[in-house]
Coordinates of C-alpha atoms and ligand atoms in Angstrom, one line a residue:
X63 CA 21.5 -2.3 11.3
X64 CA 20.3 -0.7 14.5
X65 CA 18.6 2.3 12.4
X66 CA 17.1 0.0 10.0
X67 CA 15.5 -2.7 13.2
X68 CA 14.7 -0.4 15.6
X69 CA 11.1 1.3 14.8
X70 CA 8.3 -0.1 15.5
X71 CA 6.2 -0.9 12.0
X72 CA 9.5 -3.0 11.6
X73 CA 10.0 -4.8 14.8
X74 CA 5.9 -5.7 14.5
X75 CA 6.4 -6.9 11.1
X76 CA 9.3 -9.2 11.9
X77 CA 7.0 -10.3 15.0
X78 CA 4.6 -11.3 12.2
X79 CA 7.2 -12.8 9.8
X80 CA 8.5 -14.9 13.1
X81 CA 5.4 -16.5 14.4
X82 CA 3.9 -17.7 10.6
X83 CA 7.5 -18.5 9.7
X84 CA 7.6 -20.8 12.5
X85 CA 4.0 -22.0 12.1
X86 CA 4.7 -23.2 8.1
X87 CA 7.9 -24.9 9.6
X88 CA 10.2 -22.4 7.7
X89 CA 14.0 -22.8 8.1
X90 CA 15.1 -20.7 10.8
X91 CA 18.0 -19.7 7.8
X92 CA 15.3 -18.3 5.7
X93 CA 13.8 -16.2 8.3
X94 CA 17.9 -15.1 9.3
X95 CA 17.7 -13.8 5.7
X96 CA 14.2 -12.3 5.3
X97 CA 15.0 -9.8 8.9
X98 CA 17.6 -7.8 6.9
X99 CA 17.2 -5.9 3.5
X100 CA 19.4 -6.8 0.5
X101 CA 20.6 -3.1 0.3
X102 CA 19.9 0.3 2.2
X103 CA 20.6 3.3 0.2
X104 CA 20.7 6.8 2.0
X105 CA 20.9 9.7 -0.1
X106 CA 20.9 13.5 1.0
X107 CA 18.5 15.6 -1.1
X108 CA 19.7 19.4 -1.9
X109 CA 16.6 21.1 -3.5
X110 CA 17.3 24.9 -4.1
X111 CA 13.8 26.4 -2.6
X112 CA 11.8 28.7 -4.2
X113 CA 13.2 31.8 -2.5
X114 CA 16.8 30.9 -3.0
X115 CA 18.1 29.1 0.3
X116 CA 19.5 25.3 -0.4
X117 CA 17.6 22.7 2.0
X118 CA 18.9 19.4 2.3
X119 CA 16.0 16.4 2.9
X120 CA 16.9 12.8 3.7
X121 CA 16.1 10.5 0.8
X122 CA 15.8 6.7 1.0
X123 CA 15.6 3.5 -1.2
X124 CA 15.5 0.0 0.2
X125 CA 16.1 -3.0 -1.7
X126 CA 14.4 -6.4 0.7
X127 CA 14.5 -8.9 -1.3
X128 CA 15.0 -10.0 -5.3
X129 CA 14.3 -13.5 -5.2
X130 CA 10.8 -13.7 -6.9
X131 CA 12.0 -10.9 -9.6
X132 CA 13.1 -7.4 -9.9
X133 CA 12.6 -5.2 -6.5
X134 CA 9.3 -3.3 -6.8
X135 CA 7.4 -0.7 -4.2
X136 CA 6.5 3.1 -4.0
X137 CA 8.1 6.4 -3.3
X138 CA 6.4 7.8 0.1
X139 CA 6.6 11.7 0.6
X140 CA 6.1 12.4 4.2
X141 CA 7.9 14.2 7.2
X142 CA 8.0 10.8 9.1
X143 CA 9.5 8.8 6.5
X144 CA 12.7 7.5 8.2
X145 CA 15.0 3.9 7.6
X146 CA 13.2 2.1 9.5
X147 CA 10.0 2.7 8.3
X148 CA 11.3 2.4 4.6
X149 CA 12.3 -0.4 5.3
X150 CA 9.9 -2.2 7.1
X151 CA 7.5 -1.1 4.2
X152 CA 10.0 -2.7 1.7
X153 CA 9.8 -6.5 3.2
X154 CA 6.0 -5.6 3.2
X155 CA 5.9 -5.4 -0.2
X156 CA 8.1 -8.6 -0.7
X157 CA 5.3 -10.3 1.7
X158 CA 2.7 -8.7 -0.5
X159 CA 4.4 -9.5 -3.7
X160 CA 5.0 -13.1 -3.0
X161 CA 1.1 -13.4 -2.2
X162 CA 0.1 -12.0 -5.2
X163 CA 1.9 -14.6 -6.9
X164 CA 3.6 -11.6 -9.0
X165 CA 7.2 -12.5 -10.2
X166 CA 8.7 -9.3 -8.3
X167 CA 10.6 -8.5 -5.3
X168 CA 10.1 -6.2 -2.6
X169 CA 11.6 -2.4 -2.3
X170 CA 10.5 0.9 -1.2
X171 CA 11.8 4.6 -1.1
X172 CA 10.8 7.8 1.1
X173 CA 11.6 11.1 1.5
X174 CA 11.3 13.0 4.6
X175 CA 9.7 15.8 3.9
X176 CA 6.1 17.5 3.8
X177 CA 4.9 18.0 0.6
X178 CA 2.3 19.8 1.1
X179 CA 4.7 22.8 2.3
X180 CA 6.8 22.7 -0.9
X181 CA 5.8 24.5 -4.3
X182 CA 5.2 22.9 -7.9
X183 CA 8.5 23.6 -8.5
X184 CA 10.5 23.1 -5.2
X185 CA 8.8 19.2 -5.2
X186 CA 9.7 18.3 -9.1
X187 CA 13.6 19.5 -8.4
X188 CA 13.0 17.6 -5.4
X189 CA 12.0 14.5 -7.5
X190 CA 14.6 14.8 -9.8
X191 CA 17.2 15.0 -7.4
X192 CA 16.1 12.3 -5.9
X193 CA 15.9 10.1 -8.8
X194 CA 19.4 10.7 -10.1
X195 CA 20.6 9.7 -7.1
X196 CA 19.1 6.6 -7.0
X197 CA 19.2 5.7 -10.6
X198 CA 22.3 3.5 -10.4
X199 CA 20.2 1.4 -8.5
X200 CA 16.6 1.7 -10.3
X201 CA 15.6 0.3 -13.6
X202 CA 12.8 -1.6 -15.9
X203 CA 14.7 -5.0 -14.6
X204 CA 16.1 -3.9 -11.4
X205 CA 13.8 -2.1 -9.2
X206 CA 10.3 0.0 -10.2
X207 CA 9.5 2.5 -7.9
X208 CA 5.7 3.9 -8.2
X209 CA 3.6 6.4 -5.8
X210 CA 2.6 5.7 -2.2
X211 CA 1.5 8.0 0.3
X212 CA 2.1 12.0 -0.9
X213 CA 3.3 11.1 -4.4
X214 CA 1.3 10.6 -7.5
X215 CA 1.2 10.0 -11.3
X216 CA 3.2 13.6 -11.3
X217 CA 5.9 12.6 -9.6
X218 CA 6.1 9.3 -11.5
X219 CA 6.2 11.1 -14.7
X220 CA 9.3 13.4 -13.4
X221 CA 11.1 9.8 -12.5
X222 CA 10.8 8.4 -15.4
X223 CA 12.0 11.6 -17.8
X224 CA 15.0 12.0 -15.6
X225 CA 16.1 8.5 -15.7
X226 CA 15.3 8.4 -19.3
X227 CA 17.3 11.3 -19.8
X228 CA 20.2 9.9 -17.7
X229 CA 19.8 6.5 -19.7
X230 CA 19.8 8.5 -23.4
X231 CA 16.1 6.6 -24.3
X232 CA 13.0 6.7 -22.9
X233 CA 12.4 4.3 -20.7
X234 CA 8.9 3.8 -19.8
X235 CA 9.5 0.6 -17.5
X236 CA 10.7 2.1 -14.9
X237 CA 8.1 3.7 -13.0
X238 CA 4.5 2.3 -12.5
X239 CA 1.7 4.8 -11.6
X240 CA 1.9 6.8 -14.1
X241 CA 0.1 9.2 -16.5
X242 CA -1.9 7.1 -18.9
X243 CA -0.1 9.2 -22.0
X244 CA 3.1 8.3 -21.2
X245 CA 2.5 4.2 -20.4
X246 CA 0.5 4.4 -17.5
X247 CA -2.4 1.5 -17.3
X248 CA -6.1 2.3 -17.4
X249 CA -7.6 1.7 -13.8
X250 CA -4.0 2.1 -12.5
X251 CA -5.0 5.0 -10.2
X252 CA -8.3 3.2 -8.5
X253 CA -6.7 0.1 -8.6
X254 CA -5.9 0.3 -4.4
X255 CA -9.3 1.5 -3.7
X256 CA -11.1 -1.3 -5.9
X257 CA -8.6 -4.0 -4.5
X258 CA -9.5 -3.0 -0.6
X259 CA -13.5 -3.4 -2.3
X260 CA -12.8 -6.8 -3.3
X261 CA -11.5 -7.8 -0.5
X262 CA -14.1 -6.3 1.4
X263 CA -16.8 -7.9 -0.9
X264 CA -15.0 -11.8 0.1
X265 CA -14.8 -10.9 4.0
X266 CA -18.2 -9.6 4.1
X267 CA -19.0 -13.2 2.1
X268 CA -18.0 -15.3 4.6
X269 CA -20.3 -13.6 7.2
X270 CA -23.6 -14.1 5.0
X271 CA -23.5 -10.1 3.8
X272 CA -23.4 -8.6 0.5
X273 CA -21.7 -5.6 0.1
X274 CA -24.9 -4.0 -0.7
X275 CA -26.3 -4.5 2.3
X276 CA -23.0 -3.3 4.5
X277 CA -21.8 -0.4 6.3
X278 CA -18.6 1.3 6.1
X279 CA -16.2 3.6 7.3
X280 CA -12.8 4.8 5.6
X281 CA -10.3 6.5 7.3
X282 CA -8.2 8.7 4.4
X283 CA -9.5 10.2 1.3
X284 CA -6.7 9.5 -0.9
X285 CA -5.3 7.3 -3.5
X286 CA -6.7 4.2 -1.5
X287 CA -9.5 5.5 0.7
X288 CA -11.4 7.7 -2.0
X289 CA -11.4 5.0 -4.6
X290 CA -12.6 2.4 -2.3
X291 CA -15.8 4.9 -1.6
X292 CA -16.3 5.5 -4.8
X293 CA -16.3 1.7 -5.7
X294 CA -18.1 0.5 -2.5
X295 CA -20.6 3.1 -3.0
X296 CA -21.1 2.4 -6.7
X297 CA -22.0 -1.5 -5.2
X298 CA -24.4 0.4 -2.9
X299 CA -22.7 0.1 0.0
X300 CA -23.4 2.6 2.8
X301 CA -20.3 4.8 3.3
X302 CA -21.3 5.9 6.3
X303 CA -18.0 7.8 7.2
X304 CA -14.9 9.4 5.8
X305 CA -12.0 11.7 6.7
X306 CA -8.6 13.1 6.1
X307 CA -6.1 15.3 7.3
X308 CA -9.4 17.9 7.5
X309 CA -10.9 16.0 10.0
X310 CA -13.9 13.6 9.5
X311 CA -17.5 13.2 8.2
X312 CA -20.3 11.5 9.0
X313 CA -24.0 11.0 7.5
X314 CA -26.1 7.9 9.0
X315 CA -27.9 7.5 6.0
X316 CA -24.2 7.3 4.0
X317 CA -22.7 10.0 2.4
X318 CA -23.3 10.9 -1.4
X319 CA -19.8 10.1 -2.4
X320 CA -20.4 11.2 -6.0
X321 CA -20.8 14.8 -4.7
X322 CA -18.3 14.3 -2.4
X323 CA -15.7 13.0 -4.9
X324 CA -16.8 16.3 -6.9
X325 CA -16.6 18.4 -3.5
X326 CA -13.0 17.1 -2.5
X327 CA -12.1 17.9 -6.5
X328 CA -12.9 21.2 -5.9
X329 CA -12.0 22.5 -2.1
X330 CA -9.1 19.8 -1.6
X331 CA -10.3 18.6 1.8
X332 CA -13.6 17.0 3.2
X333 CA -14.0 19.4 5.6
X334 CA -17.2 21.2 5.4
X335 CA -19.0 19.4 3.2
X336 CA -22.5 20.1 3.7
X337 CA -23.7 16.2 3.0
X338 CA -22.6 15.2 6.4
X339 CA -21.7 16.7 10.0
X340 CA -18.3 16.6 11.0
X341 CA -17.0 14.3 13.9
X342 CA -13.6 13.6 14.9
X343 CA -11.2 10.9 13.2
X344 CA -10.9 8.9 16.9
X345 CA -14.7 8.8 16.1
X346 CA -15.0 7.6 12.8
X347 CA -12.5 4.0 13.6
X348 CA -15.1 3.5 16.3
X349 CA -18.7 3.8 14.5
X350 CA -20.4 0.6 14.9
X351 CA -20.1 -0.3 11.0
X352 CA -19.3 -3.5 9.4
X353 CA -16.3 -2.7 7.6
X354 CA -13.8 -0.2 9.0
X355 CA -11.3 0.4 6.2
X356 CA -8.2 2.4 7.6
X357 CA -6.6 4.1 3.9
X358 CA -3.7 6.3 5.4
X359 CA -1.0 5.7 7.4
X360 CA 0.4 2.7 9.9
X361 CA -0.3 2.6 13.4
X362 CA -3.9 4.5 13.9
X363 CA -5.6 1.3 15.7
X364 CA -3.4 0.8 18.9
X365 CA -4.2 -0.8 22.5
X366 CA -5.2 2.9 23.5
X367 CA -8.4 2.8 20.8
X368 CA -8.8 -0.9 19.7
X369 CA -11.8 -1.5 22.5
X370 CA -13.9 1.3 21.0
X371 CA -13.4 -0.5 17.9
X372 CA -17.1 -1.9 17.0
X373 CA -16.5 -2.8 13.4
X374 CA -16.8 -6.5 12.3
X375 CA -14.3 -6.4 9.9
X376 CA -11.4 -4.1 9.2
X377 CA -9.6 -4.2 5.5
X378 CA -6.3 -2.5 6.1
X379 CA -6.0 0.0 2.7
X380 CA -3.1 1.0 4.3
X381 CA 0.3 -0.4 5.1
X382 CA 0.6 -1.2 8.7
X383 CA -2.0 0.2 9.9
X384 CA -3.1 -2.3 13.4
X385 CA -0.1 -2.4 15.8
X386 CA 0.5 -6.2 17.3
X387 CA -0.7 -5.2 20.6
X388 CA -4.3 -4.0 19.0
X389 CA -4.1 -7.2 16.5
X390 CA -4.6 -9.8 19.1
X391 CA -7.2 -7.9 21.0
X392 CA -9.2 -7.8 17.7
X393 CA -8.6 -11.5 16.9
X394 CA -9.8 -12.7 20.7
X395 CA -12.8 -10.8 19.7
X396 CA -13.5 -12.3 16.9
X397 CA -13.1 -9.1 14.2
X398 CA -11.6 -10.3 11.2
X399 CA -8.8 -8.5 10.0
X400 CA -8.1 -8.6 6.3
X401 CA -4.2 -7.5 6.2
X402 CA -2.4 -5.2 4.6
X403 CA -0.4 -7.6 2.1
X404 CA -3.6 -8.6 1.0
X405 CA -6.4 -6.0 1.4
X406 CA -4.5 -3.6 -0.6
X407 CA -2.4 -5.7 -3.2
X408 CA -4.3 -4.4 -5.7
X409 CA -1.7 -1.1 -6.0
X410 CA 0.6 -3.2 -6.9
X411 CA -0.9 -6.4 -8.7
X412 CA -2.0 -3.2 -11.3
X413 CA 1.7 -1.7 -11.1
X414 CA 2.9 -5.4 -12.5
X415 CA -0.1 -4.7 -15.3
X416 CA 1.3 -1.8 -15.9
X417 CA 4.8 -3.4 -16.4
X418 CA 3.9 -6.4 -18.3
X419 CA 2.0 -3.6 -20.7
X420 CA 5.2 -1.4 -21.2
X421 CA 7.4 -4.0 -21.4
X422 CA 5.3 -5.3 -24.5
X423 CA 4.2 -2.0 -26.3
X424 CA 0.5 -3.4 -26.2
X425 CA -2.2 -1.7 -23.6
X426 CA -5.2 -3.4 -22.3
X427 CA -8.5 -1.8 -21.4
X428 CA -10.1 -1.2 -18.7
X429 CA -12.0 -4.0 -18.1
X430 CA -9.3 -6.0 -18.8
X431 CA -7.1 -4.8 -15.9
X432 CA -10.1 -4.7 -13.6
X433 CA -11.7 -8.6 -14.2
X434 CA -7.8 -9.9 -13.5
X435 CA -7.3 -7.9 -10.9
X436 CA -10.6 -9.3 -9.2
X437 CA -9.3 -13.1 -10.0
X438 CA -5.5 -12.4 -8.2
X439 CA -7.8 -10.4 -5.0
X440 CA -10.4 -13.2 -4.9
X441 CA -7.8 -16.2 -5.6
X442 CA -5.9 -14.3 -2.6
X443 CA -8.0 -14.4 -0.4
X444 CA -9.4 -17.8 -0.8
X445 CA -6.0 -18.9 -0.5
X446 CA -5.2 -17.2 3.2
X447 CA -8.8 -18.0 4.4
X448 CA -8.1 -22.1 3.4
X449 CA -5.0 -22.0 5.5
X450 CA -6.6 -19.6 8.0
X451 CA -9.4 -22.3 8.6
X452 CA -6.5 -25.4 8.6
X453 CA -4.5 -23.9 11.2
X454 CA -7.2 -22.1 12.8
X455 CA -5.6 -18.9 12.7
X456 CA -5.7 -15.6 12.4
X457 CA -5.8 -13.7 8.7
X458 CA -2.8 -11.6 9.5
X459 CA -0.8 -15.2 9.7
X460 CA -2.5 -17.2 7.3
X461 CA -1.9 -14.5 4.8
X462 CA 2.2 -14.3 5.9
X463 CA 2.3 -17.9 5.7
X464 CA 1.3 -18.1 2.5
X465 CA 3.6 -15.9 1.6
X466 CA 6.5 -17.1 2.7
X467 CA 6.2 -20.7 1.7
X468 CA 6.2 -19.8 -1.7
X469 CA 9.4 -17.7 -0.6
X470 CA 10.5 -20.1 0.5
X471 CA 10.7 -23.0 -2.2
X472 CA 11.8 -19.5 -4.8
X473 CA 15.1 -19.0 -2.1
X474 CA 15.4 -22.8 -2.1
X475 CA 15.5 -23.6 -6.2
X476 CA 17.6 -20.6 -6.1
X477 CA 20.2 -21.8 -4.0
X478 CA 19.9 -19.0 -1.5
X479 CA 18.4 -21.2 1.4
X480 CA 19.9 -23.8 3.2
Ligands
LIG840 N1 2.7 1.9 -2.7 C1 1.8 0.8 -3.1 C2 1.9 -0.3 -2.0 O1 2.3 0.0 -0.9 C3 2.1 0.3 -4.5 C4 3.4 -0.1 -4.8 C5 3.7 -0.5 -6.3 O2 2.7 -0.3 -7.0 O3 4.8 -0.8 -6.6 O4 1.6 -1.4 -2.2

């Protein structure tokens, strides 16, 4: 258990899971349970490389927890994907799940490796041997994988052929986050992005603002980062900085994210983009904005950065991204912090669209996906921010809270908490 306890995005998630749990009164048995995944699967991944040599990558899958329904979480690709990350990422997305109010467990898989130094080719065999040898464990009623950070709609369409080709049928239900063609859900791919905007858009309500009047900054040009640009800037908000692994811009009159979007489509990074000068990503999470959305990967606001930090609000797109340390400075100093579980449910709440749409052969439109995605975000949020004002706490704990009470009575009409 040591490997899977031992990092720190899962000891600070546990710290998180520990204080609401005991806040909401919830049986110390529950909490036992919820510290420990249901399974951890460890598989080693042979890919034969491009120039002939066999390299072996760690590959992971772990299972939290199945009371609510099937496990369900994303695939990250990334050369600091270890256990204890994947699973501290899996109970995440059983917290996130449960606030959702989506009838799914929590699960998620990783493989350590850089993508971006692998070929077309080397990263599909890659895929494939990676989803064979989870598939005893994967399926439309046991566990749905989808992309997180360095997979995509791609490498959702290699999942599912192999496992439909291991099964005998095509089994569309498998994966979410994938191509449209092939059973993907409209609005699937900006669904993230447009979740964090929503969010944004309630925050920024309970501080007299509209979001067409606000400021932002968004750290990672990605699935989640680009899409909430493109969304917040469509509102009119002024996007005032962005970056990625290029480094970061900045343009005090906001950036044209249209032409960046068509820019990034183009070159790949934001780097040079002649719409704004460049500036450092330490920078950009300490520009005096209103919102400071952080879209990439866990840990970037620490207690080394988090008194430069001049943003009023920060909507974590990504998973993880405030360590505890950083999280209490911000909430003595009154910066609301809109978590993870709920800032960027809308991934998911869209993968469970995407699910419900396969599962019954009929697809919805766009609109569709998007005005129910907005109710589960908004209903969300009024939910944490009730118990938020009750117990005059924190988001981070009002949001876990509300989690895990409704975990709670699941585990306890199951039978599975005493
Ligand atoms: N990877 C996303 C997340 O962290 C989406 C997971 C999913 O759609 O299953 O929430």
């Amino acid at each position: 258990m040591e490997a899977i306890t031992s990092g720190a995005l899962y000891q600070n998630t546990m710290k998180i899971v520990e204080d609401a749990g005991k806040l909401v009164s919830l049986s110390p048995n529950v909490i036992e349970r919820l510290r420990y995944p249901r399974r951890a699967l460890i598989v080693a991944v042979p890919v034969k490389m491009d120039d002939g040599r066999v390299k072996v990558f760690p590959g992971y899958r772990v299972q939290h927890n199945q009371t609510l329904g099937p496990f369900k979480g994303g695939i990250r690709y990334h050369h600091q994907v270890d256990l204890s990350e994947v699973a501290a990422l899996a109970s995440l997305m059983t917290f996130k799940n449960s606030l959702m109010g989506l009838p799914l467990g929590g699960a998620k898989g990783g493989v350590q490796v850089d993508p971006n130094k692998l070929s077309k080719a080397e990263i599909e065999n890659l895929t494939r041997r990676f989803t064979s040898e989870i598939s005893p464990f994967i399926g439309p009623d046991k566990d749905i994988p989808a992309p997180d950070v360095g997979t995509d709609s791609q490498t959702m369409a290699w999942m599912l052929d192999t496992f439909s080709l291991e099964s005998g049928f095509s089994q569309t239900g498998v994966v979410t986050g994938k191509p449209v063609e092939i059973g993907g859900s409209l609005g699937r791919e900006a669904a993230t992005g447009l979740g964090v905007i929503f969010a944004t858009e309630k925050a920024l309500e309970k501080m007299n603002k509209r979001i067409s009047e606000a400021t932002l900054a968004i750290q990672g040009f990605g699935k989640v980062g680009m899409f909430a640009a493109i969304e917040g800037y469509a509102k009119g908000a002024r996007v005032l900085a962005v970056s990625d692994v290029s480094g970061a811009l900045y343009n005090e009159r906001g950036l044209n994210i249209a032409e960046l979007v068509r820019y990034v489509k183009e070159k790949k990074v934001v780097k040079d983009f002649p719409g704004g000068q460049h500036i450092s990503n330490e920078e950009l999470l300490t520009l005096p904005v209103d919102v400071l959305a952080p879209c990439a990967l866990e840990g970037v606001i620490h207690k080394g950065n988090v008194h430069e930090v001049k943003a009023k609000i920060i909507v974590e797109g990504a998973n993880g991204p405030t360590t505890r340390e950083a999280d209490e400075i911000l909430h003595g100093a009154k910066v609301m912090v809109v978590p993870d579980i709920l800032a960027n449910g809308g991934g998911v709440v869209v993968s469970y669209f995407e699910w419900v749409q396969d599962i019954s052969w009929l697809f919805w439109n766009e609109d569709e996906v998007r005005n129910r995605l907005r109710e589960i975000i908004y209903k969300a949020f009024d939910k944490c921010w009730a118990f938020a004002e009750q117990e005059k706490v924190n988001m981070r704990t009002a949001a876990m809270g509300t989690s895990l009470l409704r975990l709670e009575r699941a585990m306890k009409l199951r039978g599975q908490a005493w």
